[in-house]
Amino acid sequence: MKNFTFSNRIRKLAEIAGPCNTMADIGTDHALLPIFMLKEGLCKKAIACDINESPLAKAALDVSEAEIDSALVDLRLGNGLERLQPGECDTIVIAGMGGLLIADILENGKKIFEKPCRLIMQPNTCRPELRTYLAENGFEISDESASEDEGHTYLFITAEYTGVKRTIDFKESVLGTKLQDKPEDFKIYCAELKEKYERKLDGLRMSQQDVSEEIQKAELILKEVRL
Ligand SMILES: C[S@@+](CC[C@H](N)C(=O)[O-])C[C@H]1O[C@@H](n2cnc3c(N)ncnc32)[C@H](O)[C@@H]1O
């Protein structure tokens, strides 16, 4: 039996995703999340999807070496949500990818949300763009969390498809509306934003172009995150 190491990020994803019946992990790589959730009894079955064959081969090996019933993990090769049918799973996780790729996967796989299904995302980049996509395409964010692990800040977004489309402003796209209720998480998230927007503002102030609008936006965020 292999000795698995599960990062705090994987543990946090599992805590948010579970307990559930069938979870689908899109871009599963080693299938660490499905393995952890099954080991901990946080899901009854898992569908582990990846676009590439080599991660799925590693996933198959890891599943066979984990102390779980390997029949409970269904490994599927495919792009995004294309190998899922509506109603097959009650929870979908798309983690460890850029926000634009996550939005693209949702855009191409909208039919899955004909049946109720919770969506958990952990975008590494382009978080404002992902929040904007979700709002404009009928997904409602019901929860957000942030955590820090080995020098990285991770954001976790839970959303449901409601079909109600709306536009959000720049401030909401950057800050969201849910983290503010969680002082510890908000502090972690703001520390990262502060560093990012201070660097951005320094760059903008040296620009020879008219970047006054960009400067205003950066100053707006910095005002919000100076806790
Ligand atoms: C950085 S890993 C993240 C693995 C895991 N989800 C995690 O959070 O640790 C990204 C994985 O997503 C897969 N991937 C990238 N684009 C994909 C797509 N459009 N559909 C399915 N899988 C994808 C890659 O092959 C890779 O295994």
XYZ file of N, CA and C and ligand atoms in Angstrom:
708
model
N 0.836 -1.214 0.000
C 0.000 0.000 0.000
C 0.861 1.251 0.000
N 0.478 2.204 -0.822
C 1.239 3.443 -0.912
C 0.872 4.357 0.261
N 1.881 5.108 0.713
C 1.615 6.078 1.775
C 1.277 7.425 1.135
N 0.019 7.804 1.144
C -0.402 9.038 0.471
C -0.216 10.250 1.375
N 0.190 11.363 0.750
C 0.228 12.624 1.495
C -0.844 13.528 0.897
N -1.740 13.978 1.737
C -2.812 14.859 1.258
C -2.547 16.268 1.770
N -2.404 17.214 0.869
C -2.100 18.596 1.271
C -3.297 19.209 1.996
N -3.020 20.306 2.685
C -4.117 21.027 3.349
C -5.141 21.508 2.329
N -4.669 21.834 1.128
C -5.592 22.288 0.070
C -6.567 21.167 -0.315
N -6.042 19.951 -0.481
C -6.915 18.818 -0.836
C -7.892 18.544 0.317
N -7.392 18.621 1.547
C -8.262 18.382 2.714
C -9.389 19.423 2.775
N -9.020 20.681 2.485
C -10.016 21.760 2.521
C -11.062 21.554 1.411
N -10.597 21.160 0.227
C -11.535 20.894 -0.878
C -12.516 19.788 -0.474
N -11.984 18.738 0.150
C -12.817 17.602 0.554
C -13.843 18.022 1.604
N -13.393 18.872 2.514
C -14.286 19.348 3.584
C -15.441 20.161 2.985
N -15.135 20.945 1.943
C -16.172 21.761 1.308
C -17.086 20.884 0.443
N -16.476 19.933 -0.265
C -17.252 19.108 -1.224
C -18.114 18.059 -0.526
N -17.660 17.591 0.620
C -18.400 16.513 1.283
C -19.209 17.005 2.459
N -20.089 16.142 2.996
C -20.424 14.823 2.469
C -21.368 14.928 1.270
N -21.190 14.003 0.335
C -22.069 13.984 -0.836
C -22.198 12.543 -1.327
N -23.030 12.328 -2.328
C -23.189 10.975 -2.870
C -22.115 10.707 -3.914
N -22.290 11.301 -5.102
C -21.298 11.088 -6.161
C -20.634 12.413 -6.490
N -19.322 12.436 -6.338
C -18.585 13.648 -6.703
C -17.859 13.404 -8.014
N -17.763 14.462 -8.831
C -16.970 14.373 -10.057
C -15.805 15.337 -9.913
N -14.614 14.837 -10.141
C -13.412 15.657 -10.037
C -12.888 15.896 -11.452
N -12.999 17.140 -11.909
C -12.625 17.465 -13.296
C -11.176 17.965 -13.312
N -10.323 17.295 -14.044
C -8.885 17.593 -14.017
C -8.305 16.948 -12.776
N -8.535 15.642 -12.669
C -8.269 14.930 -11.409
C -6.788 14.685 -11.154
N -5.992 14.663 -12.223
C -4.557 14.374 -12.118
C -4.363 13.015 -11.419
N -3.788 12.990 -10.206
C -3.547 11.714 -9.508
C -4.786 11.154 -8.814
N -5.916 11.790 -8.951
C -7.157 11.395 -8.258
C -7.006 11.456 -6.739
N -6.166 12.380 -6.266
C -5.957 12.465 -4.815
C -7.220 12.887 -4.071
N -7.979 13.813 -4.677
C -9.201 14.280 -3.996
C -10.234 13.155 -3.872
N -10.554 12.440 -4.994
C -11.490 11.313 -4.848
C -10.992 10.258 -3.847
N -9.692 9.963 -3.874
C -9.152 8.947 -2.940
C -9.364 9.413 -1.504
N -9.013 10.679 -1.235
C -9.152 11.191 0.131
C -10.625 11.192 0.574
N -11.509 11.644 -0.325
C -12.930 11.716 0.050
C -13.512 10.329 0.312
N -13.108 9.350 -0.498
C -13.616 7.983 -0.275
C -13.048 7.405 1.022
N -11.773 7.626 1.263
C -11.142 7.130 2.499
C -11.843 7.689 3.734
N -12.200 8.979 3.643
C -12.801 9.655 4.799
C -14.319 9.507 4.854
N -14.884 8.792 3.901
C -16.339 8.612 3.883
C -17.073 9.895 3.525
N -16.408 10.789 2.782
C -17.037 12.076 2.444
C -17.830 12.016 1.140
N -17.659 10.911 0.380
C -18.518 10.678 -0.788
C -18.693 9.167 -0.906
N -19.752 8.772 -1.629
C -20.003 7.329 -1.783
C -19.352 6.792 -3.052
N -19.254 7.668 -4.065
C -18.664 7.280 -5.353
C -17.948 8.487 -5.937
N -17.002 8.231 -6.842
C -16.323 9.356 -7.485
C -16.160 9.090 -8.976
N -16.310 10.162 -9.750
C -16.011 10.107 -11.186
C -14.804 11.029 -11.372
N -13.683 10.444 -11.779
C -12.445 11.219 -11.894
C -12.133 11.418 -13.375
N -12.218 12.669 -13.832
C -12.049 12.954 -15.271
C -10.760 13.724 -15.518
N -10.126 13.434 -16.629
C -8.976 14.243 -17.035
C -8.894 14.237 -18.555
N -8.359 15.335 -19.085
C -8.244 15.467 -20.541
C -7.045 14.687 -21.079
N -6.104 14.380 -20.203
C -4.873 13.712 -20.632
C -4.790 12.277 -20.132
N -4.192 11.425 -20.976
C -4.104 10.004 -20.609
C -3.125 9.756 -19.478
N -1.992 10.481 -19.476
C -0.974 10.131 -18.469
C -1.444 10.408 -17.029
N -2.127 11.535 -16.750
C -2.644 11.686 -15.382
C -3.630 10.570 -15.026
N -4.455 10.179 -15.994
C -5.440 9.129 -15.689
C -4.754 7.788 -15.396
N -3.623 7.537 -16.094
C -2.882 6.298 -15.830
C -2.312 6.332 -14.410
N -1.806 7.530 -14.010
C -1.284 7.667 -12.631
C -2.434 7.524 -11.632
N -3.576 8.089 -12.011
C -4.748 8.003 -11.125
C -5.151 6.544 -10.931
N -5.142 5.761 -12.022
C -5.540 4.355 -11.936
C -4.610 3.600 -10.986
N -3.305 3.903 -11.081
C -2.326 3.246 -10.216
C -2.561 3.643 -8.752
N -2.743 4.950 -8.533
C -2.952 5.422 -7.161
C -4.228 4.830 -6.547
N -5.284 4.762 -7.367
C -6.544 4.203 -6.847
C -6.328 2.744 -6.451
N -5.544 2.005 -7.271
C -5.330 0.582 -6.972
C -4.467 0.409 -5.728
N -3.662 1.430 -5.402
C -2.771 1.318 -4.241
C -3.343 1.956 -2.978
N -4.506 2.567 -3.104
C -5.126 3.200 -1.926
C -6.023 2.162 -1.244
N -6.237 2.365 0.031
C -7.075 1.396 0.747
C -8.546 1.746 0.563
N -8.988 1.678 -0.685
C -10.395 1.934 -0.996
C -10.850 0.899 -2.014
N -12.162 0.760 -2.164
C -12.695 -0.136 -3.190
C -12.546 0.587 -4.536
N -11.642 0.094 -5.380
C -11.331 0.835 -6.618
C -12.538 0.910 -7.561
N -13.519 0.031 -7.365
C -14.726 0.083 -8.206
C -15.533 1.360 -7.937
N -15.213 2.024 -6.828
C -15.961 3.237 -6.486
C -15.432 4.476 -7.214
N -14.303 4.316 -7.911
C -13.756 5.447 -8.682
C -13.855 5.134 -10.167
N -14.639 5.922 -10.863
C -14.847 5.745 -12.299
C -13.919 6.733 -13.024
N -12.902 6.216 -13.697
C -11.929 7.087 -14.374
C -12.377 7.337 -15.808
N -12.445 8.615 -16.200
C -12.938 8.939 -17.544
C -12.018 9.934 -18.243
N -11.676 9.604 -19.477
C -10.831 10.476 -20.288
C -11.732 11.434 -21.077
N -11.510 12.733 -20.927
C -12.332 13.667 -21.695
C -12.071 15.105 -21.320
N -12.552 15.995 -22.169
C -12.372 17.432 -21.978
C -13.467 17.974 -21.054
N -13.079 18.557 -19.943
C -14.025 19.225 -19.051
C -15.144 18.318 -18.577
N -16.391 18.771 -18.826
C -17.571 18.069 -18.320
C -18.164 17.116 -19.361
N -17.473 16.950 -20.504
C -18.094 16.230 -21.633
C -18.417 14.770 -21.347
N -17.718 14.141 -20.384
C -17.984 12.719 -20.113
C -19.005 12.522 -18.986
N -19.633 13.632 -18.560
C -20.648 13.527 -17.493
C -22.042 13.678 -18.085
N -23.008 13.007 -17.479
C -24.413 13.166 -17.861
C -25.145 13.932 -16.751
N -26.131 14.765 -17.114
C -26.881 15.480 -16.070
C -27.467 14.482 -15.064
N -27.334 14.781 -13.788
C -27.916 13.939 -12.743
C -27.004 12.825 -12.258
N -25.864 12.621 -12.926
C -24.947 11.538 -12.535
C -24.220 11.814 -11.227
N -23.991 13.086 -10.956
C -23.255 13.426 -9.733
C -23.962 14.591 -9.056
N -23.804 14.696 -7.746
C -24.435 15.815 -7.043
C -23.424 16.922 -6.733
N -22.122 16.631 -6.950
C -21.088 17.618 -6.645
C -19.998 17.546 -7.707
N -19.622 18.710 -8.228
C -18.527 18.763 -9.205
C -17.424 19.640 -8.630
N -16.191 19.145 -8.689
C -15.045 19.940 -8.242
C -14.146 20.219 -9.450
N -13.800 21.502 -9.627
C -12.824 21.872 -10.674
C -11.758 22.703 -9.952
N -10.618 22.077 -9.695
C -9.627 22.722 -8.820
C -8.241 22.717 -9.438
N -7.438 23.674 -8.960
C -6.034 23.706 -9.350
C -5.799 24.150 -10.782
N -6.741 24.898 -11.337
C -6.587 25.399 -12.710
C -6.820 26.912 -12.707
N -6.516 27.545 -13.840
C -6.767 28.977 -13.954
C -8.267 29.258 -14.048
N -8.664 30.458 -13.621
C -10.074 30.835 -13.639
C -10.662 30.857 -15.040
N -9.852 31.219 -16.045
C -10.369 31.273 -17.419
C -10.637 29.874 -17.948
N -9.769 28.927 -17.591
C -9.987 27.531 -18.020
C -11.238 26.966 -17.334
N -11.422 27.303 -16.072
C -12.622 26.827 -15.362
C -13.878 27.391 -16.044
N -13.849 28.698 -16.379
C -15.003 29.321 -17.047
C -15.261 28.646 -18.394
N -14.202 28.329 -19.103
C -14.314 27.670 -20.407
C -14.949 26.278 -20.262
N -14.521 25.564 -19.238
C -15.068 24.214 -18.985
C -16.572 24.316 -18.685
N -16.956 25.322 -17.896
C -18.382 25.499 -17.565
C -19.168 25.873 -18.824
N -18.604 26.787 -19.604
C -19.280 27.260 -20.809
C -19.571 26.097 -21.766
N -18.602 25.190 -21.887
C -18.766 24.068 -22.821
C -19.562 22.907 -22.230
N -19.877 22.981 -20.945
C -20.539 21.831 -20.326
C -21.816 22.194 -19.593
N -22.452 23.298 -20.044
C -23.610 23.843 -19.320
C -24.745 22.844 -19.122
N -24.872 21.875 -20.052
C -26.032 20.974 -19.977
C -26.047 20.153 -18.669
N -24.897 19.974 -18.055
C -24.818 19.229 -16.792
C -25.699 19.876 -15.730
N -25.823 21.212 -15.826
C -26.531 21.925 -14.767
C -28.041 21.982 -14.998
N -28.511 21.176 -15.995
C -29.969 21.007 -16.150
C -30.523 20.339 -14.900
N -29.712 19.536 -14.246
C -30.107 18.881 -12.978
C -29.291 19.536 -11.860
N -29.884 19.676 -10.654
C -29.167 20.363 -9.579
C -27.820 19.701 -9.269
N -26.817 20.508 -9.112
C -25.477 19.994 -8.872
C -24.632 21.106 -8.250
N -24.003 20.808 -7.134
C -23.157 21.818 -6.481
C -21.804 21.880 -7.183
N -21.300 23.086 -7.322
C -20.051 23.286 -8.059
C -19.023 23.901 -7.124
N -17.878 23.218 -6.994
C -16.816 23.756 -6.134
C -15.592 24.031 -6.998
N -15.101 25.257 -6.919
C -13.982 25.646 -7.776
C -12.842 26.193 -6.929
N -11.633 25.928 -7.379
C -10.466 26.513 -6.699
C -9.564 27.066 -7.812
N -9.870 28.322 -8.207
C -9.099 28.931 -9.302
C -7.752 29.449 -8.806
N -6.684 29.104 -9.522
C -5.352 29.588 -9.134
C -5.112 31.019 -9.606
N -5.760 31.390 -10.722
C -5.552 32.730 -11.295
C -6.914 33.252 -11.783
N -6.928 34.504 -12.249
C -8.115 35.103 -12.904
C -9.402 34.908 -12.104
N -9.314 35.176 -10.816
C -10.509 35.012 -9.962
C -11.595 36.040 -10.294
N -11.233 37.331 -10.547
C -12.288 38.300 -10.921
C -13.017 37.881 -12.200
N -12.258 37.375 -13.175
C -12.870 36.955 -14.435
C -13.822 35.781 -14.201
N -13.441 34.869 -13.312
C -14.314 33.719 -13.035
C -15.593 34.174 -12.322
N -15.461 35.065 -11.323
C -16.677 35.567 -10.633
C -17.601 36.258 -11.643
N -17.005 37.028 -12.549
C -17.806 37.734 -13.557
C -18.510 36.728 -14.458
N -17.781 35.707 -14.902
C -18.395 34.689 -15.763
C -19.572 34.030 -15.031
N -19.351 33.660 -13.780
C -20.400 32.952 -13.028
C -21.664 33.822 -12.947
N -21.481 35.095 -12.560
C -22.639 35.987 -12.394
C -23.378 36.174 -13.724
N -22.624 36.361 -14.793
C -23.256 36.663 -16.090
C -23.869 35.439 -16.760
N -23.575 34.263 -16.213
C -24.059 33.036 -16.846
C -24.966 32.197 -15.950
N -25.536 32.845 -14.948
C -26.586 32.192 -14.170
C -26.112 31.305 -13.028
N -24.852 31.446 -12.618
C -24.379 30.700 -11.439
C -24.367 31.641 -10.243
N -24.900 31.176 -9.120
C -24.887 32.028 -7.927
C -23.860 31.492 -6.935
N -22.973 32.362 -6.514
C -21.970 31.945 -5.521
C -22.644 31.895 -4.156
N -22.609 30.716 -3.518
C -23.251 30.590 -2.205
C -22.236 30.661 -1.074
N -20.954 30.419 -1.382
C -19.951 30.449 -0.314
C -18.554 30.635 -0.919
N -17.698 31.249 -0.133
C -16.279 31.322 -0.503
C -15.456 31.127 0.762
N -14.267 30.546 0.595
C -13.313 30.430 1.701
C -11.934 30.697 1.131
N -11.024 31.096 2.021
C -9.633 31.265 1.593
C -8.739 30.625 2.634
N -7.643 30.043 2.182
C -6.690 29.479 3.139
C -5.287 29.644 2.594
N -4.333 29.442 3.488
C -2.935 29.606 3.124
C -2.235 28.280 3.365
N -1.394 27.875 2.420
C -0.678 26.613 2.589
C 0.668 26.751 1.888
N 1.719 26.550 2.634
C 3.079 26.611 2.089
C 3.312 27.857 1.224
N 2.905 29.007 1.756
C 3.181 30.276 1.077
C 2.208 30.627 -0.038
N 1.232 29.769 -0.312
C 0.254 30.077 -1.353
C -1.093 30.413 -0.714
N -1.809 31.333 -1.355
C -3.166 31.641 -0.916
C -4.133 30.926 -1.853
N -5.038 30.171 -1.290
C -6.016 29.440 -2.100
C -7.414 30.003 -1.861
N -8.167 30.117 -2.956
C -9.557 30.571 -2.869
C -10.469 29.424 -3.292
N -11.526 29.209 -2.523
C -12.482 28.137 -2.812
C -13.855 28.790 -3.015
N -14.469 28.495 -4.144
C -15.779 29.094 -4.460
C -16.805 27.979 -4.615
N -17.935 28.092 -3.922
C -19.039 27.151 -4.117
C -20.155 27.888 -4.842
N -20.705 27.267 -5.881
C -21.771 27.931 -6.638
C -22.831 26.919 -7.061
N -24.019 27.428 -7.325
C -25.105 26.609 -7.868
C -25.630 27.303 -9.115
N -26.127 26.524 -10.067
C -26.723 27.132 -11.256
C -28.167 27.476 -10.936
N -28.515 28.766 -11.086
C -29.899 29.194 -10.838
C -30.530 29.697 -12.142
N -29.704 30.030 -13.100
C -30.207 30.587 -14.361
C -30.415 32.091 -14.292
N -30.276 32.666 -13.089
C -30.463 34.120 -12.940
C -29.140 34.817 -13.282
N -29.183 35.582 -14.379
C -27.955 36.233 -14.835
C -27.898 37.657 -14.306
N -26.711 38.098 -13.922
C -26.563 39.491 -13.485
C -25.159 39.972 -13.794
N -25.003 41.299 -13.785
C -23.654 41.834 -13.990
C -23.114 42.249 -12.624
N -21.811 42.169 -12.473
C -21.219 42.610 -11.212
C -20.183 43.691 -11.514
N -19.957 44.567 -10.516
C -18.986 45.635 -10.759
C -17.569 45.132 -10.447
N -16.601 46.000 -10.747
C -15.192 45.628 -10.590
C -14.895 45.203 -9.138
N -15.398 45.981 -8.196
C -15.100 45.682 -6.784
C -15.613 44.290 -6.400
N -16.843 43.974 -6.812
C -17.389 42.647 -6.470
C -16.597 41.537 -7.177
N -16.145 41.812 -8.409
C -15.410 40.765 -9.125
C -14.096 40.438 -8.411
N -13.487 41.449 -7.807
C -12.187 41.223 -7.145
C -12.367 40.673 -5.728
N -13.354 41.203 -5.010
C -13.491 40.851 -3.584
C -14.554 39.795 -3.305
N -15.467 39.597 -4.250
C -16.595 38.723 -3.962
C -17.467 39.350 -2.895
N -18.431 38.567 -2.369
C -19.298 39.122 -1.314
C -19.376 38.186 -0.115
N -18.750 37.033 -0.187
C -18.938 36.026 0.867
C -17.796 35.973 1.885
N -16.588 36.317 1.441
C -15.434 36.197 2.343
C -15.508 37.191 3.505
N -16.203 38.309 3.261
C -16.274 39.368 4.265
C -16.898 38.867 5.575
N -17.691 37.782 5.495
C -18.328 37.230 6.705
C -17.384 36.305 7.468
N -16.194 36.059 6.911
C -15.235 35.140 7.546
C -13.924 35.898 7.784
N -13.795 36.539 8.953
C -12.655 37.440 9.181
C -11.296 36.805 8.896
N -11.081 35.559 9.321
C -9.766 34.928 9.092
C -9.486 34.740 7.607
N -10.484 34.228 6.886
C -10.335 33.974 5.453
C -10.151 35.286 4.693
N -10.937 36.302 5.112
C -10.875 37.596 4.424
C -9.494 38.229 4.601
N -8.941 38.051 5.807
C -7.611 38.600 6.092
C -6.560 37.960 5.170
N -6.640 36.649 5.029
C -5.688 35.922 4.175
C -5.813 36.407 2.724
N -7.056 36.510 2.263
C -7.318 36.908 0.869
C -6.856 38.360 0.623
N -7.155 39.235 1.609
C -6.794 40.656 1.462
C -5.282 40.843 1.443
N -4.559 40.039 2.226
C -3.095 40.183 2.267
C -2.530 39.941 0.874
N -3.076 38.948 0.183
C -2.592 38.662 -1.168
C -2.971 39.801 -2.128
N -4.219 40.275 -2.013
C -4.671 41.361 -2.900
C -3.857 42.632 -2.683
N -3.549 42.902 -1.412
C -2.797 44.122 -1.073
C -1.443 44.098 -1.784
N -0.761 42.970 -1.675
C 0.554 42.837 -2.317
C 0.438 43.006 -3.838
N -0.577 42.339 -4.406
C -0.754 42.366 -5.858
C -1.063 43.784 -6.359
N -2.012 44.451 -5.676
C -2.435 45.775 -6.173
C -1.419 46.869 -5.844
N -0.620 46.683 -4.779
C 0.446 47.661 -4.520
C 1.480 47.591 -5.641
N 1.822 46.350 -6.035
C 2.789 46.162 -7.124
C 2.233 46.754 -8.424
N 0.943 46.499 -8.652
C 0.291 46.986 -9.870
C 0.298 48.518 -9.908
N -0.036 49.116 -8.763
C -0.097 50.583 -8.678
C 1.279 51.191 -8.924
N 2.309 50.576 -8.362
C 3.683 51.066 -8.599
C 3.983 51.085 -10.094
N 3.604 50.012 -10.775
C 3.838 49.901 -12.219
C 3.035 50.948 -12.975
N 1.769 51.120 -12.605
C 0.891 52.075 -13.294
C 1.403 53.503 -13.147
N 1.926 53.817 -11.965
C 2.399 55.193 -11.714
C 3.628 55.543 -12.553
N 4.304 54.518 -13.030
C 5.487 54.778 -13.871
C 5.137 54.797 -15.355
N 3.860 54.471 -15.665
C 3.465 54.374 -17.074
C 3.434 55.748 -17.743
N 3.777 55.765 -19.017
C 3.743 57.006 -19.811
C 2.344 57.200 -20.429
N 1.504 56.171 -20.368
C 0.168 56.224 -20.983
C -0.861 56.812 -20.002
N -2.091 57.032 -20.514
C -3.161 57.467 -19.609
C -3.777 56.230 -18.960
N -3.373 56.007 -17.715
C -3.873 54.817 -17.004
C -4.664 55.254 -15.768
N -5.243 56.465 -15.837
C -5.915 57.014 -14.647
C -7.051 56.103 -14.169
N -7.764 55.489 -15.140
C -8.872 54.612 -14.739
C -8.355 53.367 -13.990
N -7.256 52.828 -14.499
C -6.642 51.654 -13.857
C -6.128 52.013 -12.463
N -5.561 53.220 -12.358
C -5.046 53.673 -11.053
C -6.200 53.791 -10.056
N -7.313 54.347 -10.527
C -8.494 54.496 -9.653
C -8.976 53.138 -9.146
N -8.985 52.161 -10.056
C -9.442 50.819 -9.682
C -8.506 50.199 -8.642
N -7.194 50.334 -8.882
C -6.220 49.759 -7.940
C -6.357 50.433 -6.575
N -6.547 51.754 -6.587
C -6.685 52.486 -5.306
C -7.961 52.063 -4.573
N -9.015 51.802 -5.358
C -10.280 51.362 -4.754
C -10.077 50.037 -4.006
N -9.388 49.100 -4.653
C -9.165 47.797 -4.004
C -8.253 47.963 -2.789
N -7.206 48.780 -2.931
C -6.278 48.951 -1.802
C -6.973 49.580 -0.594
N -7.939 50.457 -0.861
C -8.699 51.060 0.245
C -9.489 49.974 0.999
N -10.031 49.023 0.226
C -10.859 47.955 0.809
C -10.020 46.935 1.584
N -8.791 46.700 1.131
C -8.024 45.604 1.730
C -7.055 46.032 2.812
N -6.973 47.356 3.086
C -6.082 47.801 4.175
C -6.807 47.594 5.488
N -6.621 46.402 6.057
C -7.365 46.053 7.289
C -6.638 46.521 8.532
C -2.687 21.285 -12.005
S -3.587 19.816 -12.192
C -4.781 19.966 -10.880
C -5.094 18.627 -10.313
C -6.146 18.591 -9.235
N -7.445 19.020 -9.721
C -5.759 19.411 -8.041
O -6.452 20.366 -7.709
O -4.731 19.073 -7.417
C -4.579 20.117 -13.619
C -5.137 18.846 -14.256
O -6.218 19.226 -15.076
C -6.160 18.522 -16.305
N -6.882 19.338 -17.289
C -6.480 20.474 -17.895
N -7.436 20.945 -18.713
C -8.482 20.082 -18.624
C -9.762 19.999 -19.232
N -10.175 20.917 -20.117
N -10.569 18.980 -18.908
C -10.178 18.039 -18.019
N -8.975 18.035 -17.421
C -8.129 19.067 -17.698
C -4.656 18.335 -16.555
O -4.398 17.235 -17.398
C -4.136 18.103 -15.122
O -4.126 16.733 -14.788
